[in-house]
């Protein structure tokens, strides 16, 4: 099972597999056809309140991760997470985000949850 995280602004790579955008908002300045996104799963993104709290610098990444993982237990998010997990079982999946630091973003939390 191969799951990786990349910025959506980076050019697609041949080994990306299924490219899944996991941000709630479409990335600024990026044309939809230039993104090469196979699926856009907005419901896997953190809630607006959690995203704003984290970006305001009010808490640590570890606290953000815990709160976000709690949000992912909601039925819609949990179902989408299972769907991406199944896709990763069939081939590579690349989680795309516009975050400046993908390794400390919600996409990294998702990748950790999806890896065996």
Coordinates of N, CA, C and O in Angstrom, one line a residue:
X1 N 0.8 -1.2 0.0 CA 0.0 0.0 0.0 C 0.9 1.2 0.0 O 1.7 1.4 0.9
X2 N 0.7 2.1 -1.0 CA 1.5 3.2 -1.2 C 0.7 4.5 -1.1 O -0.2 4.7 -1.9
X3 N 0.9 5.3 0.0 CA 0.2 6.5 0.2 C 1.2 7.6 0.4 O 2.1 7.5 1.3
X4 N 1.2 8.7 -0.4 CA 2.1 9.8 -0.1 C 1.4 11.1 -0.2 O 0.2 11.2 -0.7
X5 N 2.0 12.1 0.3 CA 1.5 13.5 0.4 C 2.3 14.4 -0.5 O 3.6 14.3 -0.4
X6 N 1.7 15.2 -1.3 CA 2.4 16.2 -2.1 C 1.6 17.5 -2.2 O 0.4 17.5 -2.0
X7 N 2.2 18.5 -2.5 CA 1.5 19.8 -2.8 C 0.9 19.7 -4.1 O 1.4 19.2 -5.1
X8 N -0.3 20.2 -4.2 CA -1.1 20.1 -5.4 C -0.5 21.0 -6.5 O -0.7 20.8 -7.7
X9 N 0.3 21.9 -6.2 CA 1.0 22.8 -7.1 C 2.2 22.2 -7.8 O 2.7 22.7 -8.8
X10 N 2.7 21.0 -7.3 CA 3.8 20.3 -8.0 C 3.2 19.6 -9.2 O 2.1 19.1 -9.2
X11 N 4.1 19.5 -10.2 CA 3.6 18.7 -11.4 C 3.4 17.2 -11.1 O 4.1 16.7 -10.2
X12 N 2.4 16.6 -11.7 CA 2.1 15.2 -11.5 C 3.3 14.4 -11.9 O 4.1 14.7 -12.8
X13 N 3.5 13.3 -11.2 CA 4.5 12.3 -11.4 C 3.9 11.0 -11.9 O 2.8 10.7 -11.6
X14 N 4.6 10.2 -12.7 CA 4.1 9.0 -13.3 C 3.7 8.0 -12.2 O 2.8 7.2 -12.4
X15 N 4.3 8.0 -11.0 CA 4.0 7.0 -10.0 C 3.0 7.6 -8.9 O 2.9 7.0 -7.9
X16 N 2.3 8.7 -9.2 CA 1.4 9.2 -8.3 C 0.2 8.3 -8.1 O -0.4 8.3 -7.0
X17 N -0.2 7.5 -9.1 CA -1.4 6.7 -9.0 C -2.6 7.6 -8.9 O -2.7 8.6 -9.7
X18 N -3.6 7.3 -8.1 CA -4.8 8.1 -7.9 C -4.4 9.4 -7.2 O -3.9 9.3 -6.1
X19 N -4.8 10.5 -7.7 CA -4.5 11.8 -7.1 C -5.7 12.4 -6.5 O -6.7 12.6 -7.2
X20 N -5.7 12.5 -5.1 CA -6.9 12.9 -4.4 C -6.6 14.2 -3.7 O -5.7 14.3 -2.8
X21 N -7.4 15.3 -4.0 CA -7.3 16.5 -3.3 C -8.1 16.4 -2.0 O -9.3 16.0 -2.1
X22 N -7.5 16.7 -0.9 CA -8.1 16.6 0.4 C -8.3 17.9 1.1 O -8.4 18.0 2.3
X23 N -8.3 19.0 0.4 CA -8.6 20.3 0.9 C -10.0 20.7 0.7 O -10.7 20.3 -0.2
X24 N -10.6 21.5 1.7 CA -12.0 21.9 1.6 C -12.2 22.9 0.5 O -13.2 23.0 -0.2
X25 N -11.2 23.8 0.3 CA -11.3 24.9 -0.7 C -10.3 24.5 -1.9 O -9.3 23.9 -1.7
X26 N -10.7 25.0 -3.1 CA -9.9 24.7 -4.3 C -8.7 25.6 -4.1 O -8.7 26.8 -3.7
X27 N -7.5 25.1 -4.5 CA -6.2 25.9 -4.3 C -6.2 27.1 -5.2 O -6.6 27.1 -6.3
X28 N -5.8 28.2 -4.6 CA -5.7 29.5 -5.3 C -4.8 29.5 -6.5 O -3.7 28.9 -6.4
X29 N -5.3 30.1 -7.5 CA -4.5 30.3 -8.7 C -4.2 29.0 -9.5 O -3.4 29.0 -10.4
X30 N -4.9 27.9 -9.2 CA -4.6 26.7 -9.9 C -5.9 26.3 -10.8 O -7.0 26.1 -10.2
X31 N -5.7 26.2 -12.1 CA -6.8 25.8 -13.0 C -7.1 24.3 -12.7 O -6.2 23.5 -12.5
X32 N -8.4 24.0 -12.8 CA -8.8 22.6 -12.5 C -8.1 21.6 -13.4 O -7.7 20.5 -13.0
X33 N -8.0 22.0 -14.7 CA -7.4 21.0 -15.6 C -5.8 20.9 -15.4 O -5.2 19.9 -15.7
X34 N -5.2 21.9 -14.8 CA -3.8 21.9 -14.6 C -3.4 21.0 -13.3 O -2.3 20.6 -13.1
X35 N -4.4 20.8 -12.5 CA -4.2 20.1 -11.2 C -4.1 18.6 -11.4 O -3.5 17.9 -10.5
X36 N -4.7 18.1 -12.4 CA -4.7 16.6 -12.6 C -5.1 15.9 -11.4 O -4.5 14.9 -10.9
X37 N -6.3 16.3 -10.9 CA -6.9 15.7 -9.7 C -7.9 14.6 -10.1 O -8.8 14.9 -11.0
X38 N -7.8 13.4 -9.6 CA -8.8 12.4 -9.9 C -10.0 12.5 -9.1 O -11.1 12.2 -9.6
X39 N -9.9 12.9 -7.8 CA -11.0 13.0 -6.9 C -10.7 14.2 -6.0 O -9.6 14.4 -5.6
X40 N -11.8 14.9 -5.7 CA -11.7 16.0 -4.7 C -12.6 15.6 -3.5 O -13.8 15.7 -3.7
X41 N -12.1 15.2 -2.4 CA -12.8 14.8 -1.3 C -12.8 15.9 -0.2 O -12.1 15.8 0.8
X42 N -13.7 16.9 -0.4 CA -13.8 18.0 0.6 C -14.1 17.6 2.0 O -13.6 18.2 3.0
X43 N -14.9 16.5 2.1 CA -15.3 16.1 3.5 C -14.2 15.5 4.3 O -14.4 15.2 5.5
X44 N -13.1 15.2 3.7 CA -11.9 14.7 4.4 C -11.1 15.8 5.0 O -10.2 15.5 5.8
X45 N -11.4 17.0 4.6 CA -10.6 18.2 5.2 C -11.1 18.5 6.6 O -12.2 18.2 7.0
X46 N -10.2 19.1 7.4 CA -10.6 19.5 8.7 C -11.8 20.5 8.6 O -11.9 21.2 7.6
X47 N -12.6 20.6 9.7 CA -13.6 21.6 9.7 C -13.0 23.0 9.6 O -11.8 23.2 9.9
X48 N -13.8 23.9 9.2 CA -13.4 25.3 9.1 C -12.9 25.8 10.4 O -11.8 26.5 10.5
X49 N -13.6 25.5 11.5 CA -13.2 26.0 12.8 C -11.8 25.4 13.2 O -11.0 26.1 13.7
X50 N -11.6 24.1 13.0 CA -10.3 23.5 13.3 C -9.2 24.1 12.5 O -8.1 24.4 13.0
X51 N -9.5 24.2 11.2 CA -8.4 24.8 10.3 C -8.0 26.2 10.8 O -6.8 26.5 10.9
X52 N -9.0 27.0 11.1 CA -8.7 28.4 11.5 C -8.0 28.4 12.8 O -7.0 29.2 13.0
X53 N -8.4 27.5 13.8 CA -7.7 27.4 15.1 C -6.2 27.1 14.9 O -5.4 27.7 15.5
X54 N -6.0 26.1 14.1 CA -4.6 25.6 13.8 C -3.7 26.7 13.2 O -2.6 27.0 13.6
X55 N -4.3 27.3 12.1 CA -3.5 28.3 11.4 C -3.3 29.6 12.2 O -2.4 30.4 11.9
X56 N -4.1 29.8 13.2 CA -4.0 31.0 14.1 C -2.8 30.8 15.1 O -2.4 31.7 15.8
X57 N -2.3 29.5 15.1 CA -1.2 29.2 16.0 C -1.6 29.1 17.5 O -0.7 29.2 18.4
X58 N -2.8 28.7 17.7 CA -3.3 28.6 19.1 C -3.0 27.2 19.7 O -3.2 27.1 20.9
X59 N -2.6 26.3 18.9 CA -2.3 25.0 19.5 C -1.1 24.3 18.8 O -0.7 24.7 17.7
X60 N -0.7 23.2 19.3 CA 0.4 22.4 18.7 C -0.1 21.5 17.6 O -1.4 21.2 17.5
X61 N 0.8 21.0 16.8 CA 0.4 20.1 15.7 C -0.2 18.8 16.3 O -1.1 18.3 15.8
X62 N 0.4 18.4 17.4 CA -0.1 17.2 18.1 C -1.6 17.3 18.5 O -2.4 16.4 18.4
X63 N -1.9 18.5 19.0 CA -3.3 18.7 19.4 C -4.2 18.8 18.2 O -5.3 18.3 18.2
X64 N -3.7 19.5 17.2 CA -4.5 19.6 15.9 C -4.7 18.1 15.4 O -5.9 17.8 15.0
X65 N -3.7 17.3 15.4 CA -3.8 15.9 14.9 C -4.9 15.2 15.7 O -5.8 14.5 15.1
X66 N -4.9 15.3 17.0 CA -5.9 14.6 17.8 C -7.3 15.1 17.5 O -8.2 14.3 17.4
X67 N -7.5 16.4 17.4 CA -8.8 16.9 17.1 C -9.3 16.5 15.7 O -10.4 16.2 15.5
X68 N -8.3 16.5 14.8 CA -8.7 16.2 13.4 C -9.1 14.7 13.3 O -10.0 14.3 12.7
X69 N -8.3 13.8 14.0 CA -8.6 12.4 14.0 C -10.0 12.2 14.6 O -10.8 11.3 14.2
X70 N -10.4 13.0 15.6 CA -11.7 12.8 16.2 C -12.8 13.2 15.2 O -13.8 12.6 15.1
X71 N -12.5 14.3 14.4 CA -13.5 14.7 13.3 C -13.6 13.6 12.3 O -14.7 13.4 11.7
X72 N -12.6 12.8 12.0 CA -12.6 11.8 11.0 C -13.4 10.6 11.4 O -13.7 9.7 10.6
X73 N -13.9 10.5 12.6 CA -14.8 9.4 13.0 C -16.2 9.7 12.7 O -17.1 8.8 12.8
X74 N -16.6 10.9 12.2 CA -17.9 11.2 11.7 C -18.2 10.3 10.5 O -17.3 9.9 9.8
X75 N -19.5 9.8 10.4 CA -19.8 8.8 9.4 C -19.4 9.2 8.0 O -18.8 8.3 7.3
X76 N -19.6 10.4 7.5 CA -19.2 10.7 6.1 C -17.7 10.6 5.9 O -17.2 10.0 5.0
X77 N -16.9 11.2 6.9 CA -15.5 11.2 6.8 C -14.9 9.8 6.9 O -14.0 9.4 6.1
X78 N -15.5 9.0 7.8 CA -15.0 7.6 8.0 C -15.3 6.8 6.7 O -14.4 6.0 6.3
X79 N -16.4 7.0 6.1 CA -16.7 6.3 4.9 C -15.7 6.7 3.7 O -15.3 5.8 3.0
X80 N -15.4 8.0 3.6 CA -14.5 8.4 2.6 C -13.1 7.9 2.9 O -12.3 7.5 2.0
X81 N -12.7 7.9 4.2 CA -11.4 7.3 4.6 C -11.3 5.9 4.2 O -10.3 5.4 3.6
X82 N -12.3 5.1 4.4 CA -12.3 3.7 4.0 C -12.2 3.6 2.5 O -11.5 2.7 2.0
X83 N -12.9 4.5 1.7 CA -12.8 4.4 0.3 C -11.4 4.7 -0.2 O -10.9 4.0 -1.1
X84 N -10.7 5.6 0.4 CA -9.3 5.9 0.0 C -8.4 4.8 0.4 O -7.5 4.4 -0.4
X85 N -8.7 4.2 1.5 CA -7.9 3.0 2.0 C -8.0 1.9 1.0 O -7.1 1.2 0.7
X86 N -9.2 1.6 0.5 CA -9.5 0.6 -0.5 C -8.7 0.9 -1.8 O -8.1 0.0 -2.4
X87 N -8.7 2.1 -2.2 CA -8.0 2.5 -3.4 C -6.5 2.3 -3.2 O -5.8 1.9 -4.1
X88 N -6.0 2.6 -2.0 CA -4.6 2.4 -1.7 C -4.2 1.0 -1.7 O -3.1 0.6 -2.0
X89 N -5.2 0.1 -1.4 CA -4.9 -1.3 -1.5 C -4.8 -1.8 -2.9 O -4.2 -2.9 -3.2
X90 N -5.3 -1.1 -3.9 CA -5.2 -1.5 -5.3 C -4.0 -0.8 -6.0 O -3.7 -1.3 -7.1
X91 N -3.5 0.2 -5.5 CA -2.3 0.9 -6.1 C -2.0 2.2 -5.4 O -2.6 2.5 -4.4
X92 N -1.0 2.9 -5.9 CA -0.6 4.1 -5.2 C -1.7 5.2 -5.2 O -2.4 5.3 -6.1
X93 N -1.6 5.9 -4.1 CA -2.5 7.1 -3.9 C -1.7 8.2 -3.4 O -0.9 8.1 -2.6
X94 N -1.9 9.4 -4.1 CA -1.2 10.6 -3.7 C -2.3 11.6 -3.1 O -3.2 11.9 -3.8
X95 N -2.1 12.0 -1.9 CA -3.0 12.9 -1.2 C -2.4 14.3 -1.5 O -1.2 14.6 -1.3
X96 N -3.2 15.2 -2.1 CA -2.8 16.5 -2.5 C -3.4 17.6 -1.6 O -4.5 17.5 -1.2
X97 N -2.5 18.5 -1.3 CA -2.9 19.7 -0.5 C -2.2 20.9 -0.9 O -1.1 20.8 -1.5
X98 N -2.8 22.1 -0.7 CA -2.2 23.3 -1.0 C -1.3 23.8 0.2 O -0.7 24.8 0.1
X99 N -1.3 23.1 1.3 CA -0.6 23.5 2.5 C 0.9 23.7 2.2 O 1.5 22.9 1.4
X100 N 1.5 24.7 2.8 CA 2.9 25.0 2.5 C 3.8 24.0 3.1 O 4.9 23.7 2.6
X101 N 3.4 23.4 4.2 CA 4.2 22.3 4.8 C 3.3 21.0 4.9 O 2.7 20.7 5.9
X102 N 3.3 20.3 3.8 CA 2.5 19.1 3.7 C 2.8 18.1 4.8 O 1.9 17.4 5.2
X103 N 4.0 18.0 5.3 CA 4.3 17.0 6.3 C 3.8 17.4 7.7 O 3.8 16.5 8.6
X104 N 3.3 18.6 7.9 CA 2.6 19.0 9.1 C 1.2 19.5 8.8 O 0.8 20.5 9.5
X105 N 0.6 18.8 7.9 CA -0.8 19.3 7.6 C -1.8 18.1 7.8 O -1.4 17.0 8.2
X106 N -3.0 18.4 7.6 CA -4.0 17.4 7.7 C -3.8 16.2 6.7 O -4.1 15.1 7.0
X107 N -3.2 16.5 5.6 CA -2.9 15.4 4.6 C -1.9 14.4 5.2 O -2.0 13.2 5.0
X108 N -0.9 14.9 6.0 CA 0.0 14.0 6.6 C -0.7 13.1 7.7 O -0.4 11.9 7.8
X109 N -1.7 13.7 8.4 CA -2.5 12.9 9.3 C -3.2 11.8 8.6 O -3.2 10.6 9.0
X110 N -3.9 12.2 7.5 CA -4.6 11.2 6.7 C -3.7 10.1 6.2 O -4.0 8.9 6.3
X111 N -2.5 10.4 5.7 CA -1.6 9.4 5.2 C -1.2 8.5 6.2 O -1.1 7.3 6.0
X112 N -0.9 9.0 7.4 CA -0.5 8.1 8.6 C -1.7 7.1 8.9 O -1.4 5.9 9.2
X113 N -2.9 7.6 8.8 CA -4.0 6.7 9.1 C -4.3 5.7 8.0 O -4.8 4.6 8.3
X114 N -3.9 6.0 6.8 CA -4.1 5.1 5.7 C -3.0 4.0 5.5 O -3.3 3.0 4.9
X115 N -1.9 4.3 6.1 CA -0.8 3.3 5.9 C -1.0 2.2 6.9 O -1.4 2.5 8.1
X116 N -0.6 1.0 6.5 CA -0.8 -0.2 7.5 C 0.2 -0.1 8.6 O 1.2 0.5 8.6

